[in-house]
Tab-separated table of C-alpha atoms in Angstrom:
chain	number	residue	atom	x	y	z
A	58	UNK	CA	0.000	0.000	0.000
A	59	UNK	CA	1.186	3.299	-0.931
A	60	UNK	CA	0.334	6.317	0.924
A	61	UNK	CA	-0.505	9.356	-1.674
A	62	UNK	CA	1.155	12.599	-1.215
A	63	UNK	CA	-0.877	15.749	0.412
A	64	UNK	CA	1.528	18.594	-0.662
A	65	UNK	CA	3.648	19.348	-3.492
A	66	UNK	CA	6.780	22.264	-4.091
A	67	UNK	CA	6.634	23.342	-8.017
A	68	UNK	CA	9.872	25.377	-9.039
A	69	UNK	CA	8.765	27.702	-12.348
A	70	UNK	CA	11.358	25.715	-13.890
A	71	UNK	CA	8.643	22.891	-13.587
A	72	UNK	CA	10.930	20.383	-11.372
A	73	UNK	CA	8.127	18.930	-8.691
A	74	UNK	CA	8.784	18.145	-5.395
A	75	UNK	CA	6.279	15.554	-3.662
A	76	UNK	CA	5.778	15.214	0.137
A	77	UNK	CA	3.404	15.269	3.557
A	78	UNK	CA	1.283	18.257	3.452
A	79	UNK	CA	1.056	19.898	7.080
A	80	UNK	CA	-0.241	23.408	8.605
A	81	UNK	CA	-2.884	25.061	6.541
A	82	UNK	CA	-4.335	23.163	3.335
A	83	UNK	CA	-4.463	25.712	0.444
A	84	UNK	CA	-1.807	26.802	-1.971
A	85	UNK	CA	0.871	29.908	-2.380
A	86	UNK	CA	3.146	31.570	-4.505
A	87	UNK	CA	6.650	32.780	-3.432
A	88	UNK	CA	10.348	33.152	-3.964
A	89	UNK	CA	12.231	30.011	-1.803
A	90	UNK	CA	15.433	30.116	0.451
A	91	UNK	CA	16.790	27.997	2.696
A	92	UNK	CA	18.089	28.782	6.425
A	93	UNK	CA	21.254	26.521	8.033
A	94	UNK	CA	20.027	27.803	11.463
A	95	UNK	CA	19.945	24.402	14.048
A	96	UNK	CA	17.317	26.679	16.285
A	97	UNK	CA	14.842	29.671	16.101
A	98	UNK	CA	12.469	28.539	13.076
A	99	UNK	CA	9.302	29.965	15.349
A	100	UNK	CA	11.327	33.048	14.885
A	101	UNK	CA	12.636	32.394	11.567
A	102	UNK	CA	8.822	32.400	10.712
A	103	UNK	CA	7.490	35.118	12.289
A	104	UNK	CA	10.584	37.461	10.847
A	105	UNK	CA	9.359	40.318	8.356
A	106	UNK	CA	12.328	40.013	6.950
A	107	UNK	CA	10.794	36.801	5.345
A	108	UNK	CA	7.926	38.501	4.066
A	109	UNK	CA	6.991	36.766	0.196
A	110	UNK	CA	9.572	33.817	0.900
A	111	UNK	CA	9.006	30.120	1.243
A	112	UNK	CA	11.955	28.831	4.116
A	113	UNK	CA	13.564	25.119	3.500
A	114	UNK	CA	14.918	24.312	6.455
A	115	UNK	CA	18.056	22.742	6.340
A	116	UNK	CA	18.578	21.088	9.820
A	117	UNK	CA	16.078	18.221	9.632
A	118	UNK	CA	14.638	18.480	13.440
A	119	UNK	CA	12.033	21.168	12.991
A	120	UNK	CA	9.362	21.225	15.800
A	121	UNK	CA	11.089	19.815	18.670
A	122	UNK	CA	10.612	22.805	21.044
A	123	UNK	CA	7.069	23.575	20.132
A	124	UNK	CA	5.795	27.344	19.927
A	125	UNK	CA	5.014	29.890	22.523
A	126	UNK	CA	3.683	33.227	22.403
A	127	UNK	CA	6.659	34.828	24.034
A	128	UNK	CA	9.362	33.865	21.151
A	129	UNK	CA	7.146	35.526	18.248
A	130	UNK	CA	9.007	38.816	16.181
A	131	UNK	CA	5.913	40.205	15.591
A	132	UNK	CA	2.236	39.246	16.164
A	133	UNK	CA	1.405	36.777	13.431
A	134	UNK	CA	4.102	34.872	11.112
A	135	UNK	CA	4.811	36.129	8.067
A	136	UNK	CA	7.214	33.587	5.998
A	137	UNK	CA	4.635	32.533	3.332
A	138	UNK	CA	5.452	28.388	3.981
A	139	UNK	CA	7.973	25.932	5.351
A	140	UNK	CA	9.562	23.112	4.126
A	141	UNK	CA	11.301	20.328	5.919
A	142	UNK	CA	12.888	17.447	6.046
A	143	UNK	CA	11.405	14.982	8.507
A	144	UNK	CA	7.806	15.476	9.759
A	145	UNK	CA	7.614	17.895	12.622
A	146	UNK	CA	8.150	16.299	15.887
A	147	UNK	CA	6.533	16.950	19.015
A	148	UNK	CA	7.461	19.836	21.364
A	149	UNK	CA	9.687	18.424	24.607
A	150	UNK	CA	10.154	21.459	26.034
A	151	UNK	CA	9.402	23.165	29.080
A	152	UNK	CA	8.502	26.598	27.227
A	153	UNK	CA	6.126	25.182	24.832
A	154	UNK	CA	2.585	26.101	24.724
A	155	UNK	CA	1.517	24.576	21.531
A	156	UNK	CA	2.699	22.214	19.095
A	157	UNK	CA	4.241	23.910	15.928
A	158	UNK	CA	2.069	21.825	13.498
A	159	UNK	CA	-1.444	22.979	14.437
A	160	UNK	CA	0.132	26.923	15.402
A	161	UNK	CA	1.006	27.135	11.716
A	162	UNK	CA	-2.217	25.739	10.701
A	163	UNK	CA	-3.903	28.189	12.898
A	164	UNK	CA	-1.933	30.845	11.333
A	165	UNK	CA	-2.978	29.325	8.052
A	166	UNK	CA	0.799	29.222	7.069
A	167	UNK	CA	1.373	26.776	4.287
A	168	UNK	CA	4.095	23.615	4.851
A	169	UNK	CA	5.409	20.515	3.641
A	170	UNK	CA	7.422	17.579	4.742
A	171	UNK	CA	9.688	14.716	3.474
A	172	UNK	CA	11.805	16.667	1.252
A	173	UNK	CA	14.836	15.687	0.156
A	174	UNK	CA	16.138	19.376	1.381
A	175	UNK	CA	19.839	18.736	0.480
A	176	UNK	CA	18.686	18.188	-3.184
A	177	UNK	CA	16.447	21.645	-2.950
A	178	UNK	CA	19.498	23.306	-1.549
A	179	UNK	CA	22.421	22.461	-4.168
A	180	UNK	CA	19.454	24.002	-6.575
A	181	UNK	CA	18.915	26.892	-4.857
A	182	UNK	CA	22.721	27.604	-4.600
A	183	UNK	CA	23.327	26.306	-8.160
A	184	UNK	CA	20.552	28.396	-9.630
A	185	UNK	CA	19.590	30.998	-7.729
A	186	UNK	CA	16.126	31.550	-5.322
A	187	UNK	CA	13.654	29.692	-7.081
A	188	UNK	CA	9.627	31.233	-7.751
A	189	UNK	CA	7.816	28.203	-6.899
A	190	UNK	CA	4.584	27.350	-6.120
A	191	UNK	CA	3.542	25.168	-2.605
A	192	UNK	CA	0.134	23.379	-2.663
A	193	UNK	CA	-1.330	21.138	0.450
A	194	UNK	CA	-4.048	18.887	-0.234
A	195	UNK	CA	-4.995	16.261	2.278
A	196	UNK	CA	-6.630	14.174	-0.846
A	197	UNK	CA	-3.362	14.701	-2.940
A	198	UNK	CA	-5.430	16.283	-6.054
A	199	UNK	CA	-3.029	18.753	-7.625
A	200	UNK	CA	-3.062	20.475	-11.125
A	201	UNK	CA	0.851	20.407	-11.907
A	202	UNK	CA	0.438	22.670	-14.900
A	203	UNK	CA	-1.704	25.418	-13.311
A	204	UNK	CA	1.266	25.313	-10.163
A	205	UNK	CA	3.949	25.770	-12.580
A	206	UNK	CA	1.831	28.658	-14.304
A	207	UNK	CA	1.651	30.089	-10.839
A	208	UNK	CA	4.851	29.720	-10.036
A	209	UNK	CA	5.819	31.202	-13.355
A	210	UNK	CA	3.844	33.928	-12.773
A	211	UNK	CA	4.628	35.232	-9.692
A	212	UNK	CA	7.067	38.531	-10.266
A	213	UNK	CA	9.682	38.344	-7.576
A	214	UNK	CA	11.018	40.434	-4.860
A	215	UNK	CA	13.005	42.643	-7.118
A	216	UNK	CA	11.462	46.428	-7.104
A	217	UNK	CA	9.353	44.974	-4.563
A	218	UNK	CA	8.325	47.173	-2.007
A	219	UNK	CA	7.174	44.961	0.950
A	220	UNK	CA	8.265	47.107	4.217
A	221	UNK	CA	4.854	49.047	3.624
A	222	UNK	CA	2.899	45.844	4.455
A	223	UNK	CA	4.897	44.725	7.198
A	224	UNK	CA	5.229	48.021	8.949
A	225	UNK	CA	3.145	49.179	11.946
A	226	UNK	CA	-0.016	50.965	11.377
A	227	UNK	CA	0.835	53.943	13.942
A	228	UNK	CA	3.453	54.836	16.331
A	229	UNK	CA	3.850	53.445	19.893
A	230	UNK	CA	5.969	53.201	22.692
A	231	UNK	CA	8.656	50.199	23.532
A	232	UNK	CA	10.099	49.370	26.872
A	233	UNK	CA	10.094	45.584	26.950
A	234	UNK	CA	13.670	44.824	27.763
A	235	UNK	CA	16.065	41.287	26.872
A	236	UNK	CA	14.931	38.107	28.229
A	237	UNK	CA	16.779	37.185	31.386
A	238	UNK	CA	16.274	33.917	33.588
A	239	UNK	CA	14.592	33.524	35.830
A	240	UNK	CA	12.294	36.636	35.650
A	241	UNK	CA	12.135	36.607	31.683
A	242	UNK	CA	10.936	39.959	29.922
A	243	UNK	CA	10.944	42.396	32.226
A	244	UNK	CA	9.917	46.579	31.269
A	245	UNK	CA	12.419	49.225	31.200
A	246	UNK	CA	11.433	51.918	34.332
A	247	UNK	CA	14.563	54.312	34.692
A	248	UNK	CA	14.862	57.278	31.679
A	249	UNK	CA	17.236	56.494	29.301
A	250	UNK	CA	18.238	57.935	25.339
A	251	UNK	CA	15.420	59.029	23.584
A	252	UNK	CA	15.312	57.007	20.223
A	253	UNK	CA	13.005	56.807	17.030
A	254	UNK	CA	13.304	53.576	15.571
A	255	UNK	CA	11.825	53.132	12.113
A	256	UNK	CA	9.792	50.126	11.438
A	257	UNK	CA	10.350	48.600	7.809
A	258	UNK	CA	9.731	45.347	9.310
A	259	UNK	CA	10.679	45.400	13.090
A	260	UNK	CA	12.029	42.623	14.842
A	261	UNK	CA	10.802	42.774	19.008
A	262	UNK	CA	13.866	41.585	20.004
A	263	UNK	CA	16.126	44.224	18.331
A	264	UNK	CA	13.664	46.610	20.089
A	265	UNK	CA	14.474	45.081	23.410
A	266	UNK	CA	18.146	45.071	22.361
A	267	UNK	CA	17.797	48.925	22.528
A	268	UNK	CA	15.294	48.995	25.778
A	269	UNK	CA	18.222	46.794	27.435
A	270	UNK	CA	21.197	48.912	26.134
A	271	UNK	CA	19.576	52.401	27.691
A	272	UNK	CA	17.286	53.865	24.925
A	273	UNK	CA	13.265	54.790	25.536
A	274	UNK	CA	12.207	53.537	21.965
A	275	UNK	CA	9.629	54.775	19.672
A	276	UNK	CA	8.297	53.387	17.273
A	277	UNK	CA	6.998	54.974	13.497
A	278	UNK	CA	5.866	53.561	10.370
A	279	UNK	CA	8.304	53.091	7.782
A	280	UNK	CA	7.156	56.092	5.750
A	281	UNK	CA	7.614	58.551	8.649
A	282	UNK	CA	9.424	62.045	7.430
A	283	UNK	CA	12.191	63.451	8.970
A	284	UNK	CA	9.614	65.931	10.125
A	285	UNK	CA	7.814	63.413	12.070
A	286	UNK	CA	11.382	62.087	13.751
A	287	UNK	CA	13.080	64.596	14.684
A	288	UNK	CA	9.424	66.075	15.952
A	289	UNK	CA	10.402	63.668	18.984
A	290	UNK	CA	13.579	65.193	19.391
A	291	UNK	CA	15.246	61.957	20.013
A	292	UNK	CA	18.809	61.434	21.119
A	293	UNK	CA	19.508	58.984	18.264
A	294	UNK	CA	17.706	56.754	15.082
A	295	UNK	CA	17.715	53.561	14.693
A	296	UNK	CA	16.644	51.909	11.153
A	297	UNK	CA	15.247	48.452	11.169
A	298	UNK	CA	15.288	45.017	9.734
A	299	UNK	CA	12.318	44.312	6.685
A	300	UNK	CA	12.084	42.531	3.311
A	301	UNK	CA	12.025	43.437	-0.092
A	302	UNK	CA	13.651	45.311	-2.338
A	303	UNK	CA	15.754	48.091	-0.547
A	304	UNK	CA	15.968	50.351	-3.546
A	305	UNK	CA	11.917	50.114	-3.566
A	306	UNK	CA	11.503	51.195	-0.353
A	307	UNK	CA	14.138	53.783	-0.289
A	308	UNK	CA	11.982	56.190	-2.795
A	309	UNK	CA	10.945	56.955	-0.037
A	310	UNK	CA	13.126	56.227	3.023
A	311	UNK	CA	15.932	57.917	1.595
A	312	UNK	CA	14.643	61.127	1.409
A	313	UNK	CA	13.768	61.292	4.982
A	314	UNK	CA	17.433	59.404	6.147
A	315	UNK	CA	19.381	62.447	4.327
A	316	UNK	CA	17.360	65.372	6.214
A	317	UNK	CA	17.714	62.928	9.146
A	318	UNK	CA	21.810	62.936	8.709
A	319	UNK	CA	21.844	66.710	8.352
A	320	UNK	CA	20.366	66.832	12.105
A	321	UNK	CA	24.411	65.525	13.506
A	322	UNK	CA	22.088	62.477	15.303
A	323	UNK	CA	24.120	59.071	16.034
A	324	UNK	CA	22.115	56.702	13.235
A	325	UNK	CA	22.133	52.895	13.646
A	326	UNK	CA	20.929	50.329	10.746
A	327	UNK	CA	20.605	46.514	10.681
A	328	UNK	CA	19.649	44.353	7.670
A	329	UNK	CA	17.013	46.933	5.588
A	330	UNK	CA	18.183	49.774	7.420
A	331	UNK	CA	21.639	48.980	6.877
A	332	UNK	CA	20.583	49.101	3.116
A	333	UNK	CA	18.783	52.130	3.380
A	334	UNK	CA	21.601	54.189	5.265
A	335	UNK	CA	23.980	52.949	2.285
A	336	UNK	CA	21.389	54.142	-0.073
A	337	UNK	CA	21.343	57.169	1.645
A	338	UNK	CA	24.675	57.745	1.527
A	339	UNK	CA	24.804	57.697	-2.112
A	340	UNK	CA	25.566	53.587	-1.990
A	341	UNK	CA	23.581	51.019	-4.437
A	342	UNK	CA	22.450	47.562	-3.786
A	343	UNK	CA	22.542	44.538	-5.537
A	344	UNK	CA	20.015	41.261	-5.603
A	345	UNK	CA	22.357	38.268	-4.465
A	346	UNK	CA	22.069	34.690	-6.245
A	347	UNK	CA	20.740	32.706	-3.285
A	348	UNK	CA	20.860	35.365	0.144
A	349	UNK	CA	22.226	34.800	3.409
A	350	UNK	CA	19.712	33.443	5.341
A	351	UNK	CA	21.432	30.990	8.545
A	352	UNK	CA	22.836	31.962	12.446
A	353	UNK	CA	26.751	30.603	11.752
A	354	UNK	CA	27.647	33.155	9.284
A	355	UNK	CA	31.633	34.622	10.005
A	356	UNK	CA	31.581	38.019	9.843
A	357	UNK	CA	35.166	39.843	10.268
A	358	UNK	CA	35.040	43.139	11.523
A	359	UNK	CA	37.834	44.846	9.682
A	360	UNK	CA	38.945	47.746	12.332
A	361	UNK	CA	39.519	45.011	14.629
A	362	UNK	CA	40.444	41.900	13.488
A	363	UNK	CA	37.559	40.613	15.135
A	364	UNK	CA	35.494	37.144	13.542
A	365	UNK	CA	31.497	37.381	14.660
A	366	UNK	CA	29.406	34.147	14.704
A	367	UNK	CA	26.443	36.186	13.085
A	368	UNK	CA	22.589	35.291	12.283
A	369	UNK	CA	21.757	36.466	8.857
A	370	UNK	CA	18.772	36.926	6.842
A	371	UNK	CA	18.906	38.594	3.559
A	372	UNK	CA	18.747	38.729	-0.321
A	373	UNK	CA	19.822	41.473	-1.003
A	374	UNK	CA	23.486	43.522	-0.310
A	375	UNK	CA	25.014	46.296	-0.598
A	376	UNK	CA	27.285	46.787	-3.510
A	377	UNK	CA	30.768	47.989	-1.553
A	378	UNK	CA	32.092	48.978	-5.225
A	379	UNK	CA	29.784	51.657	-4.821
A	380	UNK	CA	30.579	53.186	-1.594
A	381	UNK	CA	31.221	57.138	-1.477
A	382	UNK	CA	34.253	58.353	0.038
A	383	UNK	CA	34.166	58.940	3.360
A	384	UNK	CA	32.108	55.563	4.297
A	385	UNK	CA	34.366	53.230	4.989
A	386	UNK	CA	33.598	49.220	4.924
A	387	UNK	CA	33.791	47.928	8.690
A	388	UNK	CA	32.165	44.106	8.145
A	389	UNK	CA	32.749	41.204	5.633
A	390	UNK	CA	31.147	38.260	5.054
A	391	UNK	CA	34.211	35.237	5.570
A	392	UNK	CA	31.696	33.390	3.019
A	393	UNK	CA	31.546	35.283	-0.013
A	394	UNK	CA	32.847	39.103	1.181
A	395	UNK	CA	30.101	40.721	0.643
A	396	UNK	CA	29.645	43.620	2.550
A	397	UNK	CA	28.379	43.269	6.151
A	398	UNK	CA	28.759	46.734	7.672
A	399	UNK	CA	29.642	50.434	7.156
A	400	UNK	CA	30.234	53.586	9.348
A	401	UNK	CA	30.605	57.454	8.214
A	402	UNK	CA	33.643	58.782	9.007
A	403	UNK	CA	33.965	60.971	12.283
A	404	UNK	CA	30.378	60.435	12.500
A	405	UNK	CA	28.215	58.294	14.636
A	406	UNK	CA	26.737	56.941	11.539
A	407	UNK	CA	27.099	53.136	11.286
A	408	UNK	CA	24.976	50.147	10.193
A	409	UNK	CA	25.734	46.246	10.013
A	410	UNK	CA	23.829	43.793	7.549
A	411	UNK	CA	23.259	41.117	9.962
A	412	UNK	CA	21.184	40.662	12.930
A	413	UNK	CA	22.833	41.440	16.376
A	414	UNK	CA	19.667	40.483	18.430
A	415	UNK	CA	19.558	37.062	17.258
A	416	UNK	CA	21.995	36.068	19.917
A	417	UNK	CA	24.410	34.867	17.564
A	418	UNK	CA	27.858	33.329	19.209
A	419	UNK	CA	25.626	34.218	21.542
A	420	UNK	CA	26.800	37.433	22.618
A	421	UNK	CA	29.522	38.326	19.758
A	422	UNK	CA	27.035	41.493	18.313
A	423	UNK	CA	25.319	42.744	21.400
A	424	UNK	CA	28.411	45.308	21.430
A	425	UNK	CA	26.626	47.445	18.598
A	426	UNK	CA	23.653	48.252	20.722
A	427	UNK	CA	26.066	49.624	23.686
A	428	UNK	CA	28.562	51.528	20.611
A	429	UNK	CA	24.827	53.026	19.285
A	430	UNK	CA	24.394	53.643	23.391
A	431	UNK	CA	27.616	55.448	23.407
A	432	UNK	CA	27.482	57.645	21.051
A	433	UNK	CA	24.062	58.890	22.572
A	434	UNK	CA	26.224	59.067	25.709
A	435	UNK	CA	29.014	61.475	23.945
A	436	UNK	CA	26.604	63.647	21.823
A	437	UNK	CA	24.738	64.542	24.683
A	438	UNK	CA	27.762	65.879	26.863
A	439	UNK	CA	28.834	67.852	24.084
A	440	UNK	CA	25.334	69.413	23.830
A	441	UNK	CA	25.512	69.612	27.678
């Protein structure tokens, strides 16, 4: 007896991937990565970052520490499907709340299992970040050609502007600081630097990075002006993670960064906002075969000598051919060298393409948040 598959991966180059349909029963269009990260796929999915992206997993046990409302990025998830390996196991955990299987059906998030994932992932690297097409049916009825149609069809992240759906609706206040055993999240009481952080697609834990490094954070939508920032008169800016295209969004993020850098304010970027500051600065950026997307990625910071175990997520980078003078090139990717990180000179003006809150190494990054923290610190007593 055979048992009939329930889901099915279509590349638009019509290759067809059969397997064991699980979270929501439907189908979706998307452009597909994979992620080498052994931990973190609740967050992995619930990232904006991944926002029109299908995630292959790479490390085959996916599920094993269940789902629970306190390790979510933002409120709902927002990776379009997953694909794995084995079938998810069952949480044995002591933080679980729910078992990952029925929270992405729930959530109405596409998956499938029993992939051969180290086949997808020569592909992907061999040919670039497939469009493809994911379909769950729990009677295995599919209609190959209309999947490959879809999959055909769908236009790609390139001059796609996705921080304006993943950004927050108004402005609001942040003071939920790092998670810290045994009292876990705890709120930031004492005053601290006054920062704006813009939201192209906001990771919670970078904004409890900055609660737990000094800074009273708030929030604005992505297409804030520099009217609307420096309206707060904040001690610093800090530009956030988000998907898409950069060069999209920066019609009209870059406007509002330049006025921004004419106010002398210590700027911080990671991931998006480290492509938007580039932009900004008169940089361009480049789509990148298959992305970055993994939390063992060497970084080498080049002022120090310095090798980061970082936690990446991106498909796009900035081209350091194209940097002006007087930005100098502090990070490198050990994989590829891509660029990783840039600072103005004599400026506080810095930004890294990774993700410092992830916990990567665990703590190798966290010394970003405390450098954006300083330079608060030394603007203020020269103001004083």
């Amino acid at each position: 007896m055979t048992t009939r598959p329930t889901a099915c991966l279509v590349l638009a180059d019509g290759t067809v991937f059969y397997g064991r349909g699980f979270g929501a029963a439907g189908q979706t269009v998307a452009e597909l990565c994979f992620n080498t990260a052994m931990t973190g796929y609740q967050e992995i999915m619930t990232d904006p970052s991944y926002a029109g992206q299908i995630v292959t997993f790479t490390f085959p046990h996916i599920g094993n520490t269940g789902v629970n409302t306190e390790d979510d990025e933002t409120a709902e998830p927002v990776a379009a499907g997953m694909v794995v390996k084995w079938d998810p196991t069952g949480p044995s955990n002591w933080r679980a709340e729910q078992e990952l299987t029925s929270w992405l059906a729930a959530k109405g998030r596409i998956c499938i299992g029993g992939v051969d994932t180290r086949r997808l992932t020569r592909a992907i690297r061999q040919q670039g970040a497939p469009h493809v097409a994911l379909a769950h049916d729990p009677d295995g009825n599919f209609d190959l050609e209309a999947l490959v149609a879809a999959a055909r069809g769908f236009a790609g992240l390139e001059g796609l502007d996705l921080a304006k759906d993943v950004t927050c609706a108004q402005s609001y206040r942040w003071d939920e600081k790092r998670w810290a055993w045994p009292e876990g999240y705890t709120k930031r009481t004492e005053p601290g630097f006054k920062v704006v952080a813009i939201d192209y697609g906001a990771k919670r834990n970078i904004l409890r990075c900055l609660a737990s490094a000094g800074c009273d954070v708030t929030v604005l939508p992505a297409t804030a002006t520099a009217e609307e920032v420096l309206a707060h008169q904040p001690d610093g800016v800090f530009l956030s993670n988000g998907p898409g295209d950069p060069a999209a969004t920066g019609v009209y993020a870059v406007p509002m960064i330049k006025d921004v850098l004419k106010a002398d304010l210590p700027v911080f970027g990671i991931c998006l906002g480290h492509q938007m500051l580039a932009l900004a600065l008169g940089a361009k950026t480049i789509k990148m075969n298959h992305g970055h997307h993994g939390a063992n990625h060497p970084v080498k910071d080049l002022e120090t000598g310095k090798v980061e175990i970082t936690s990446m997520n991106h498909g796009f980078t900035v081209d350091s051919q194209t940097l002006p003078a007087g930005v100098k090139e502090t990070h490198v990717s050990l994989f590829d060298g891509s660029n990783c990180g840039i600072r103005v000179a004599d400026k506080p003006v810095f930004s890294v393409q990774y993700h410092p809150e992830a916990s990567p190494g665990p703590q190798d990054s966290y010394y970003l948040f405390e450098r954006f923290a300083a330079a608060m610190q030394a603007r203020k007593a020269e103001t004083v």
